[in-house]
Coordinates of C-alpha atoms in Angstrom, one line a residue:
M414 CA 32.5 -30.3 41.4
K415 CA 34.4 -32.9 43.2
S416 CA 36.9 -34.6 40.9
R417 CA 36.6 -38.3 40.4
S418 CA 38.3 -40.7 38.1
H419 CA 35.9 -43.0 36.1
K420 CA 37.5 -46.1 34.6
R421 CA 36.0 -48.4 32.1
S422 CA 34.4 -51.4 33.8
S423 CA 35.9 -54.7 33.1
S424 CA 33.8 -57.7 32.0
L425 CA 34.4 -59.3 35.4
Q426 CA 33.2 -56.2 37.2
I427 CA 30.1 -56.0 35.1
L428 CA 29.4 -59.7 35.7
Q429 CA 29.9 -59.3 39.5
S430 CA 27.5 -56.3 39.5
S431 CA 24.9 -58.1 37.5
V432 CA 25.0 -61.1 39.9
K433 CA 24.7 -58.7 42.9
W434 CA 21.6 -57.1 41.7
H435 CA 20.0 -60.1 40.1
H436 CA 17.9 -60.8 43.2
M437 CA 16.2 -57.4 42.8
E438 CA 15.0 -58.1 39.4
H439 CA 11.5 -58.9 40.6
M440 CA 11.4 -55.6 42.6
A441 CA 12.8 -53.2 39.9
T442 CA 12.5 -54.7 36.5
S443 CA 12.9 -51.3 34.8
L444 CA 16.1 -50.6 36.7
C445 CA 17.6 -53.9 35.8
D446 CA 16.7 -53.5 32.1
A447 CA 18.1 -50.0 32.1
Y448 CA 21.3 -51.2 33.7
S449 CA 21.7 -54.1 31.3
N450 CA 21.1 -51.9 28.3
V451 CA 23.4 -49.0 29.4
V452 CA 26.3 -51.5 29.9
T453 CA 25.7 -53.1 26.5
D454 CA 25.4 -49.6 24.9
Q455 CA 28.6 -48.5 26.5
A456 CA 30.5 -51.5 25.1
M457 CA 29.2 -50.9 21.6
I458 CA 30.0 -47.1 21.7
L459 CA 33.5 -47.6 23.0
A460 CA 34.2 -50.4 20.5
M461 CA 33.3 -47.9 17.7
N462 CA 35.5 -45.3 19.3
S463 CA 38.5 -47.6 18.8
S464 CA 37.6 -48.5 15.2
F465 CA 39.0 -47.0 12.0
V466 CA 35.6 -46.0 10.7
D467 CA 35.2 -42.6 9.1
P468 CA 34.9 -40.1 12.0
L469 CA 31.6 -38.7 10.8
L470 CA 30.0 -42.1 10.3
Q471 CA 31.4 -43.2 13.6
F472 CA 29.9 -40.3 15.5
E473 CA 26.5 -40.7 13.7
S474 CA 26.4 -44.4 14.7
Q475 CA 27.4 -43.6 18.3
L476 CA 24.8 -40.8 18.5
K477 CA 22.0 -43.2 17.6
I478 CA 23.0 -45.6 20.3
I479 CA 23.4 -42.8 22.9
E480 CA 19.9 -41.5 22.0
S481 CA 18.4 -44.9 22.6
S482 CA 20.4 -45.2 25.9
F483 CA 19.4 -41.7 27.0
K484 CA 15.7 -42.5 26.6
R485 CA 16.0 -45.6 28.6
V486 CA 18.2 -44.2 31.4
F487 CA 16.3 -41.0 32.0
A488 CA 12.9 -42.7 31.8
I489 CA 13.6 -44.7 35.0
P490 CA 11.7 -43.6 38.2
S491 CA 13.1 -40.9 40.4
L492 CA 15.4 -41.8 43.3
E493 CA 12.6 -41.4 45.8
E494 CA 10.4 -43.8 43.8
V495 CA 13.3 -46.3 43.5
K496 CA 13.8 -46.3 47.3
D497 CA 10.1 -47.0 47.9
M498 CA 10.5 -50.2 45.9
G499 CA 12.7 -51.8 48.7
D500 CA 11.1 -53.7 51.6
C501 CA 14.0 -53.1 54.0
E502 CA 17.0 -50.7 54.4
D503 CA 19.4 -53.1 52.7
D504 CA 17.1 -53.4 49.6
K505 CA 16.7 -49.6 49.6
E506 CA 20.5 -49.1 49.7
D507 CA 21.1 -51.7 46.9
L508 CA 18.4 -50.1 44.7
E509 CA 19.9 -46.7 45.3
N510 CA 23.3 -48.0 44.3
L511 CA 21.9 -49.6 41.2
Y512 CA 20.2 -46.3 40.3
R513 CA 23.4 -44.3 40.7
N514 CA 25.4 -46.9 38.8
I515 CA 23.1 -46.6 35.8
L516 CA 23.6 -42.8 35.7
N517 CA 27.3 -43.2 36.3
I518 CA 27.9 -45.6 33.5
F519 CA 26.0 -43.3 31.1
E520 CA 28.1 -40.4 32.3
D521 CA 31.3 -42.4 32.0
T522 CA 30.5 -43.1 28.4
L523 CA 30.2 -39.4 27.6
L524 CA 33.4 -38.6 29.5
I525 CA 35.4 -41.2 27.5
L526 CA 34.0 -39.9 24.2
V527 CA 34.8 -36.2 25.1
S528 CA 38.2 -37.1 26.4
K529 CA 39.1 -38.4 22.9
D530 CA 37.6 -35.6 20.9
L531 CA 35.9 -32.3 22.1
Y532 CA 33.9 -32.4 18.9
K533 CA 31.7 -34.9 20.6
L534 CA 30.4 -32.3 23.0
Q535 CA 27.7 -32.3 20.2
V536 CA 26.1 -35.1 22.2
L537 CA 25.3 -32.7 25.0
K538 CA 23.4 -30.4 22.6
E539 CA 21.4 -33.4 21.4
M540 CA 20.7 -34.3 25.0
V541 CA 19.1 -30.9 25.7
M542 CA 17.0 -31.4 22.5
W543 CA 15.8 -34.8 23.7
M544 CA 14.9 -33.2 27.1
N545 CA 12.9 -30.5 25.3
E546 CA 11.0 -33.1 23.3
D547 CA 9.8 -35.0 26.4
R548 CA 9.6 -33.3 29.8
S549 CA 9.0 -36.6 31.5
Y550 CA 12.7 -37.5 31.5
L551 CA 14.8 -36.9 34.7
Q552 CA 15.8 -33.4 33.6
E553 CA 17.6 -32.4 36.7
R554 CA 19.8 -35.6 36.6
A555 CA 20.4 -35.1 32.9
M556 CA 21.5 -31.5 33.6
V557 CA 23.9 -32.7 36.3
I558 CA 25.6 -35.0 33.8
I559 CA 25.8 -32.2 31.2
S560 CA 27.4 -29.8 33.6
R561 CA 29.9 -32.4 34.8
V562 CA 30.9 -33.3 31.2
L563 CA 31.3 -29.6 30.4
S564 CA 33.5 -29.2 33.5
F565 CA 35.6 -32.1 32.5
A566 CA 35.9 -30.7 28.9
S567 CA 36.9 -27.3 30.1
R568 CA 39.8 -28.8 32.0
K569 CA 40.7 -31.0 29.1
A570 CA 40.6 -28.1 26.7
R571 CA 43.4 -26.3 28.5
G572 CA 45.8 -29.0 27.5
Y573 CA 45.0 -28.7 23.8
A574 CA 47.0 -26.6 21.3
S575 CA 43.9 -26.7 19.1
F576 CA 40.4 -28.3 19.1
D577 CA 37.1 -28.2 17.3
A578 CA 33.9 -27.7 19.2
P579 CA 31.3 -26.3 16.7
C580 CA 28.3 -27.1 18.9
L581 CA 29.2 -24.4 21.5
G582 CA 26.9 -21.8 20.0
V583 CA 23.8 -23.9 19.9
L584 CA 24.5 -25.5 23.2
A585 CA 25.0 -22.1 24.8
A586 CA 21.6 -21.0 23.5
E587 CA 19.9 -24.0 25.0
L588 CA 21.6 -23.5 28.4
S589 CA 20.8 -19.8 28.4
L590 CA 17.1 -20.7 28.3
L591 CA 17.5 -23.3 31.0
C592 CA 19.2 -20.7 33.2
S593 CA 15.8 -19.3 33.8
H594 CA 14.0 -22.6 34.2
A595 CA 11.1 -22.8 36.7
D596 CA 12.9 -25.6 38.5
S597 CA 15.7 -24.1 40.6
S598 CA 17.8 -27.3 40.5
I599 CA 17.8 -27.3 36.7
T600 CA 18.6 -23.5 36.7
Q601 CA 21.6 -24.1 38.9
Q602 CA 23.0 -26.9 36.8
A603 CA 22.4 -25.0 33.6
S604 CA 24.3 -21.9 35.0
V605 CA 27.2 -24.2 36.0
G606 CA 27.2 -25.8 32.6
M607 CA 27.1 -22.4 30.9
Y608 CA 30.1 -21.2 33.0
H609 CA 32.2 -24.2 31.9
L610 CA 31.1 -23.8 28.3
L611 CA 32.3 -20.2 28.4
C612 CA 35.6 -21.4 29.8
I613 CA 36.0 -23.7 26.8
A614 CA 35.1 -20.9 24.4
K615 CA 37.5 -18.5 26.1
H616 CA 40.4 -21.0 25.7
Q617 CA 39.4 -21.5 22.0
N618 CA 39.7 -17.7 21.5
D619 CA 43.0 -17.6 23.2
I620 CA 44.3 -20.3 20.9
L621 CA 43.1 -18.4 17.8
K622 CA 44.7 -15.2 19.1
N623 CA 48.0 -17.1 19.8
K624 CA 47.8 -16.4 23.5
S625 CA 48.9 -18.6 26.3
A626 CA 46.5 -21.2 27.4
K627 CA 47.5 -20.6 31.0
Y628 CA 44.9 -18.6 32.9
D629 CA 46.1 -16.0 35.4
K630 CA 45.1 -16.3 39.0
S631 CA 43.6 -12.9 39.3
G632 CA 41.0 -13.6 36.7
S633 CA 41.4 -10.1 35.3
Q634 CA 41.6 -11.5 31.8
H635 CA 38.3 -13.2 32.0
L636 CA 34.7 -12.1 31.8
L637 CA 33.9 -14.5 34.6
P638 CA 36.2 -15.2 37.5
F639 CA 37.6 -18.8 37.5
A640 CA 36.5 -19.8 41.0
S641 CA 37.2 -23.3 42.3
D642 CA 34.0 -23.1 44.4
A643 CA 31.0 -24.1 42.3
E644 CA 28.8 -22.1 44.7
F645 CA 29.8 -19.0 42.9
L646 CA 28.6 -20.1 39.5
P647 CA 24.8 -20.0 39.9
K648 CA 25.1 -16.5 41.4
A649 CA 27.1 -15.4 38.3
L650 CA 24.6 -16.5 35.6
Q651 CA 21.5 -17.9 37.2
R652 CA 18.5 -15.9 35.9
E653 CA 20.9 -13.1 34.8
K654 CA 19.9 -12.6 31.2
T655 CA 21.9 -9.5 30.7
K656 CA 25.1 -11.1 32.1
I657 CA 24.5 -14.1 30.0
A658 CA 24.1 -12.0 26.8
Q659 CA 27.2 -9.9 27.6
N660 CA 29.4 -12.9 28.4
V661 CA 28.3 -15.1 25.5
G662 CA 28.7 -12.2 23.1
E663 CA 32.2 -11.4 24.3
T664 CA 33.4 -15.0 24.5
L665 CA 32.0 -16.8 21.5
M666 CA 33.7 -16.3 18.2
P667 CA 31.5 -14.8 15.4
S668 CA 30.5 -18.2 13.8
L669 CA 29.5 -19.6 17.2
L670 CA 27.7 -16.4 18.2
T671 CA 25.8 -16.6 15.0
D672 CA 24.7 -20.1 15.9
F673 CA 23.7 -18.8 19.3
V674 CA 21.6 -16.1 17.7
W675 CA 20.1 -18.4 15.1
S676 CA 19.1 -21.0 17.7
L677 CA 17.3 -18.3 19.8
L678 CA 15.6 -16.9 16.7
V679 CA 14.2 -20.3 15.8
R680 CA 12.9 -20.7 19.4
L681 CA 10.8 -17.6 18.9
S682 CA 8.4 -20.0 17.1
A683 CA 8.3 -22.4 20.0
S684 CA 4.8 -23.6 21.0
D685 CA 5.7 -22.8 24.6
Y686 CA 5.1 -19.1 25.0
T687 CA 7.3 -18.9 28.1
T688 CA 10.3 -20.4 26.1
A689 CA 9.7 -18.0 23.2
L690 CA 9.5 -15.0 25.5
E691 CA 12.8 -16.0 27.2
A692 CA 14.4 -16.5 23.8
S693 CA 13.3 -13.1 22.6
T694 CA 14.7 -11.4 25.7
I695 CA 18.1 -13.0 25.5
L696 CA 18.2 -12.5 21.7
K697 CA 17.5 -8.8 22.0
L698 CA 20.1 -8.3 24.7
T699 CA 22.7 -10.2 22.7
L700 CA 22.1 -8.1 19.6
E701 CA 22.1 -4.9 21.5
Y702 CA 25.6 -5.6 22.7
H703 CA 27.1 -7.7 19.9
A704 CA 25.2 -7.5 16.7
H705 CA 28.4 -6.5 14.9
K706 CA 29.8 -10.0 15.4
V707 CA 26.8 -11.8 13.8
T708 CA 27.4 -13.2 10.4
M709 CA 24.8 -14.7 8.0
V710 CA 22.7 -11.5 8.4
S711 CA 20.9 -12.2 5.1
K712 CA 19.9 -15.6 6.2
I713 CA 18.4 -14.2 9.5
V714 CA 16.5 -11.5 7.6
D715 CA 15.1 -14.1 5.1
F716 CA 14.0 -16.4 8.0
I717 CA 12.1 -13.6 9.6
Y718 CA 10.5 -12.6 6.3
K719 CA 9.3 -16.1 5.7
Q720 CA 8.1 -16.6 9.3
L721 CA 6.0 -13.3 9.3
R722 CA 4.8 -13.9 5.8
G723 CA 3.5 -17.3 6.7
N724 CA 1.9 -16.0 9.9
S725 CA 1.2 -12.3 9.9
S726 CA -0.2 -12.5 13.5
H727 CA 2.9 -14.4 14.8
I728 CA 2.9 -14.1 18.6
M729 CA 6.6 -13.0 18.4
K730 CA 6.1 -10.6 15.5
Q731 CA 7.4 -7.6 17.4
A732 CA 10.4 -9.5 18.7
M733 CA 11.3 -10.5 15.2
L734 CA 10.9 -6.9 13.9
Q735 CA 13.1 -5.8 16.8
V736 CA 15.8 -8.2 15.5
I737 CA 15.6 -6.4 12.1
T738 CA 16.1 -3.0 13.9
L739 CA 19.1 -4.2 15.9
L740 CA 20.8 -5.8 12.8
T741 CA 20.2 -2.7 10.8
R742 CA 22.0 -0.7 13.5
M743 CA 25.2 -2.7 13.0
S744 CA 24.9 -4.2 9.5
P745 CA 22.7 -1.8 7.5
K746 CA 24.1 -2.7 4.1
K747 CA 23.5 -6.5 4.6
V748 CA 20.0 -6.0 5.8
I749 CA 19.0 -3.5 3.1
F750 CA 20.4 -5.7 0.2
Q751 CA 18.6 -8.7 1.5
M752 CA 15.3 -6.8 1.8
M753 CA 15.7 -5.6 -1.8
D754 CA 15.9 -9.2 -3.0
Y755 CA 12.2 -10.0 -2.8
P756 CA 9.5 -9.7 -5.5
V757 CA 8.2 -6.3 -6.5
P758 CA 5.9 -4.8 -5.4
A759 CA 6.8 -5.4 -1.7
D760 CA 4.0 -7.1 0.3
N761 CA 2.8 -6.0 3.7
T762 CA 5.3 -8.2 5.5
L763 CA 8.2 -6.5 3.8
I764 CA 6.8 -3.1 4.4
M765 CA 6.6 -3.9 8.1
M766 CA 10.3 -4.9 8.0
W767 CA 11.1 -1.6 6.2
H768 CA 9.5 0.3 9.0
A769 CA 11.5 -1.7 11.5
A770 CA 14.7 -1.0 9.7
G771 CA 13.8 2.7 9.3
S772 CA 13.3 3.2 13.1
E773 CA 17.0 3.2 13.7
S774 CA 18.0 6.9 13.1
S775 CA 21.7 6.4 13.7
V776 CA 22.2 4.5 10.5
A777 CA 19.8 6.5 8.2
P778 CA 22.7 7.9 6.2
H779 CA 24.2 4.4 5.6
V780 CA 20.8 3.1 4.6
L781 CA 20.3 5.9 2.1
K782 CA 23.8 5.4 0.7
T783 CA 23.1 1.7 0.2
I784 CA 19.8 2.6 -1.6
L785 CA 21.6 5.1 -3.8
L786 CA 24.1 2.4 -4.7
I787 CA 21.3 0.1 -5.8
L788 CA 19.6 3.0 -7.7
K789 CA 22.6 3.2 -10.0
G790 CA 21.5 -0.1 -11.5
K791 CA 19.0 -0.3 -14.4
P792 CA 15.8 -2.3 -13.9
G793 CA 15.8 -5.4 -16.1
E794 CA 19.6 -5.3 -16.5
M795 CA 21.3 -8.7 -16.6
H796 CA 23.6 -9.7 -13.7
D797 CA 26.8 -9.8 -15.7
K798 CA 26.4 -6.1 -16.7
L799 CA 25.9 -4.9 -13.1
M800 CA 28.6 -2.8 -11.6
D801 CA 31.4 -4.7 -9.7
R802 CA 29.6 -7.9 -10.8
R803 CA 27.5 -7.6 -7.7
R804 CA 24.6 -10.1 -7.3
F805 CA 21.6 -8.0 -6.9
S806 CA 18.7 -10.4 -7.3
L807 CA 17.7 -14.0 -7.4
D808 CA 15.9 -13.4 -10.6
A809 CA 17.5 -13.5 -14.1
T810 CA 17.2 -9.7 -14.3
N811 CA 17.8 -6.9 -11.8
M812 CA 14.7 -5.5 -10.3
M813 CA 16.3 -4.2 -7.1
P814 CA 16.2 -0.5 -8.3
V815 CA 12.4 -0.8 -8.5
A816 CA 12.4 -2.2 -5.0
A817 CA 14.7 0.5 -3.8
S818 CA 12.3 3.2 -5.1
Q819 CA 9.4 1.6 -3.3
A820 CA 11.5 1.4 -0.1
L821 CA 12.1 5.2 -0.3
C822 CA 8.4 5.7 -0.3
T823 CA 8.4 4.0 3.1
L824 CA 11.6 5.3 4.6
L825 CA 11.7 9.0 3.6
P826 CA 8.6 10.1 5.6
V827 CA 9.9 8.5 8.8
C828 CA 11.1 11.1 11.4
P829 CA 14.6 9.6 11.9
Y830 CA 15.3 10.2 8.2
K831 CA 14.5 13.9 7.9
K832 CA 18.0 15.0 8.6
A833 CA 19.5 12.4 6.2
V834 CA 17.0 13.4 3.5
A835 CA 18.3 16.9 3.6
Q836 CA 21.8 15.7 3.4
F837 CA 21.2 13.5 0.4
F838 CA 18.6 15.5 -1.5
P839 CA 20.6 16.1 -4.7
Q840 CA 21.7 12.5 -4.9
L841 CA 18.2 11.2 -4.3
L842 CA 16.7 13.6 -6.8
M843 CA 19.0 12.7 -9.6
A844 CA 18.9 8.9 -8.9
L845 CA 15.1 9.0 -9.1
M846 CA 15.2 11.1 -12.3
L847 CA 17.5 8.4 -13.9
Q848 CA 15.2 5.6 -12.7
L849 CA 12.2 7.4 -14.3
S850 CA 14.2 7.6 -17.5
Y851 CA 15.2 3.9 -17.3
S852 CA 11.7 2.8 -16.6
S853 CA 10.4 4.7 -19.6
N854 CA 13.0 3.2 -21.9
L855 CA 12.1 -0.3 -20.6
K856 CA 8.4 0.5 -20.9
L857 CA 7.9 -0.5 -17.2
M858 CA 5.2 2.2 -16.8
T859 CA 1.6 1.7 -17.5
E860 CA -1.5 3.4 -16.2
D861 CA -2.4 0.4 -14.0
R862 CA 1.1 -0.3 -12.7
P863 CA 2.6 1.6 -9.8
L864 CA 5.6 3.8 -10.8
Y865 CA 7.6 3.8 -7.6
A866 CA 10.3 6.1 -8.8
W867 CA 7.7 8.7 -9.4
D868 CA 6.0 8.0 -6.1
A869 CA 9.4 8.3 -4.4
L870 CA 10.1 11.6 -6.1
S871 CA 6.8 12.9 -4.8
V872 CA 7.6 11.8 -1.3
L873 CA 11.1 13.3 -1.5
L874 CA 9.7 16.7 -2.5
N875 CA 7.1 16.6 0.3
C876 CA 9.7 15.6 2.9
S877 CA 12.0 18.4 1.7
G878 CA 9.5 21.3 2.1
L879 CA 8.8 21.4 -1.6
Q880 CA 5.1 20.5 -1.5
Q881 CA 4.2 23.3 -4.0
V882 CA 6.6 21.8 -6.5
D883 CA 5.0 18.4 -6.1
M884 CA 1.5 19.9 -6.5
A885 CA 2.7 21.9 -9.6
L886 CA 4.1 18.7 -11.2
K887 CA 0.9 16.9 -10.7
K888 CA -1.1 19.7 -12.2
K889 CA 1.2 19.6 -15.2
N890 CA 0.6 15.9 -15.5
C891 CA 4.3 15.3 -15.4
R892 CA 4.0 11.6 -14.7
N893 CA 2.5 10.9 -18.1
Q894 CA 5.5 12.6 -19.8
F895 CA 7.7 9.8 -18.4
S896 CA 5.3 7.1 -19.5
Q897 CA 5.9 8.0 -23.1
E898 CA 9.4 7.0 -24.3
L899 CA 9.6 9.8 -26.9
F900 CA 8.7 12.5 -24.3
H901 CA 10.5 11.4 -21.2
H902 CA 13.2 14.0 -21.7
H903 CA 10.5 16.6 -21.6
G904 CA 9.5 15.1 -18.2
V905 CA 13.0 15.6 -16.9
H906 CA 13.0 19.2 -18.2
L907 CA 9.6 19.8 -16.6
V908 CA 10.8 18.7 -13.1
A909 CA 14.0 20.8 -13.4
K910 CA 12.1 23.9 -14.6
T911 CA 9.4 23.6 -11.9
L912 CA 12.1 23.3 -9.2
S913 CA 13.8 26.4 -10.6
D914 CA 10.5 28.3 -10.8
Y915 CA 9.9 27.8 -7.1
K916 CA 13.5 28.7 -6.3
F917 CA 14.1 25.5 -4.3
P918 CA 16.4 26.1 -1.3
Q919 CA 18.5 23.1 -2.2
F920 CA 19.7 24.8 -5.3
P921 CA 23.4 25.3 -4.2
E922 CA 24.1 21.7 -3.2
T923 CA 22.1 20.4 -6.2
L924 CA 24.2 22.6 -8.5
H925 CA 27.4 21.4 -6.9
Y926 CA 26.3 17.8 -7.2
L927 CA 25.4 18.2 -10.9
Y928 CA 28.7 19.8 -11.6
K929 CA 30.5 16.9 -9.9
L930 CA 28.5 14.4 -12.0
S931 CA 29.5 16.1 -15.2
V932 CA 33.2 16.0 -14.5
E933 CA 33.8 12.9 -12.4
G934 CA 34.2 10.5 -15.3
P935 CA 32.4 8.6 -18.1
R936 CA 28.8 7.7 -17.6
G937 CA 26.1 6.3 -19.8
S938 CA 24.9 8.6 -22.6
E939 CA 21.4 8.6 -21.0
D940 CA 22.8 9.7 -17.7
S941 CA 24.8 12.5 -19.3
V942 CA 21.7 13.8 -21.2
I943 CA 19.6 14.0 -18.1
T944 CA 22.4 15.7 -16.2
V945 CA 22.9 18.3 -18.9
I946 CA 19.1 18.9 -19.1
F947 CA 19.0 19.7 -15.4
L948 CA 22.1 22.0 -15.7
T949 CA 20.8 23.7 -18.8
E950 CA 17.5 24.5 -17.1
V951 CA 19.2 25.8 -14.0
S952 CA 21.5 27.9 -16.2
F953 CA 18.5 29.6 -17.9
I954 CA 16.9 30.4 -14.6
D955 CA 20.1 31.6 -13.0
C956 CA 20.7 33.9 -15.9
E957 CA 17.2 35.3 -15.9
Q958 CA 17.2 35.7 -12.1
P959 CA 20.8 36.5 -10.9
D960 CA 21.5 35.8 -7.3
S961 CA 24.4 34.9 -5.0
H962 CA 24.8 31.5 -6.6
S963 CA 25.7 32.9 -10.1
P964 CA 29.5 32.8 -9.7
S965 CA 29.5 29.0 -9.0
L966 CA 27.3 28.6 -12.1
Y967 CA 29.5 30.7 -14.3
K968 CA 32.5 28.7 -13.2
F969 CA 30.7 25.6 -14.3
K970 CA 29.5 27.1 -17.6
S971 CA 33.0 28.0 -18.5
T972 CA 34.1 24.3 -18.2
L973 CA 31.0 22.6 -19.6
Q974 CA 31.4 21.1 -23.0
P975 CA 28.2 20.6 -24.9
S976 CA 27.1 17.0 -25.3
P977 CA 26.9 15.9 -29.0
S978 CA 23.7 14.0 -28.2
L979 CA 22.1 17.2 -26.8
N980 CA 20.7 20.0 -28.9
V981 CA 20.5 22.9 -26.4
D982 CA 18.5 25.0 -28.9
S983 CA 15.7 22.5 -28.6
Y984 CA 15.4 23.3 -24.9
Q985 CA 14.8 26.9 -25.8
E986 CA 11.7 25.7 -27.7
L987 CA 10.6 23.5 -24.8
R988 CA 10.7 26.4 -22.4
Q989 CA 8.4 28.6 -24.6

């Protein structure tokens, strides 16, 4: 862009200009009105800029005037139409000069604002929003001004030791969409603007990293070469979604990148399908490369849930579910905890989201670890009693363990989880046994109410090659044992005995895990009872049917101290 210095017009110059174009008023009333208004608006905006008003109130007042000015300036006819108003070449030339002066004054106003404070780049974001609201505005001319202001701001930023430009993420999202606009002139200006925006963000990162603000000549430190020739810029970013996603993700700091992602996510609900499709493509590419930098994951997951719940046939449903998958890849714990925080039982929307989260095999172990952490809680437990004072639910009581049990019913049968299920079989088995016991104590089980811990246990057994054990437990009506508070210990015994009867292949790791539970430290009395019931039953089976695992069991039995709350003799009677 050719450099040029714009100075604030003096009152005399404005008067001279007004007199010069006064004779054209009958030919171009709209132009004259626009010129008069933009000059007045500039004077008001700059007067506020010099006042001692609160910065936030000052900017809000200026923005209102700028919006009014924008709608008048960019509603004027195109340059070709303006020229047609003149009867002779002199008139045409004067009308063209008037047209350009209107745009220049508007641009000068923005340049003066930004020169004082880069925070006011926020105006450019609002300009793009106004363009989107009404496509009848002179969009190409508006984009020229936006790219010029960004170019000016990028040069200005290099001289600052620090600055605040919180709008860069949202503005980058809007420009990324315009980089694929049907109008090539708008596409070119958007790519130029995006380039300069990335220059600003890059300098902001350098400041935060205490690096020098001086850019090297080779450009080796930059994602995009800093060429003086603007012809390079459209080739670098124009219609290059992958390059845009990579550069934006690398350059924007996490908070700004989150704004970028959020803005694109919101645009998935745009009435214009083309815009929604463009947004989904850039969003997917950005998350594939840089999902680890995105913050406010819970907010994004909640937004998607509400959107899909409100419209199950959302045109961008698959795109939103893909966002869940990509976020799970990089932030499994945040995604899982948020999806546990909805009412139980899960509705169809949440189950769809579980399937989306479960399709990412690389994080299956992390997902199961998170679920196991949640299963350590007791359903109905108050927040202040939860481990590490973790906030599990929006409700007064913790129902996340129930949600976690239902989630296992969805996740465990998924192919990517088969290997992880084998790895965590003992932990999942005991966690579900404890949940069954907790549910019994809290009387959460009724005949007409789903018992997700039991359903999850059944799924776990089937996914672990223990279908016969599952069938045997159903024949023994084991579920009803847990539904009766006085007999739920018998249900635990029944599960342990049935597993032993069928010589389940997971015996060694299960025994090792039970041994670890018994010696790792103090636990609740109910947990200890269930652990000892399992160990006792395995002990009887091992003694009756010696095998290669006996030495490890004997080692455990030599260290096990009987629990005062457990009468082992009673289990001899249970086994009869």
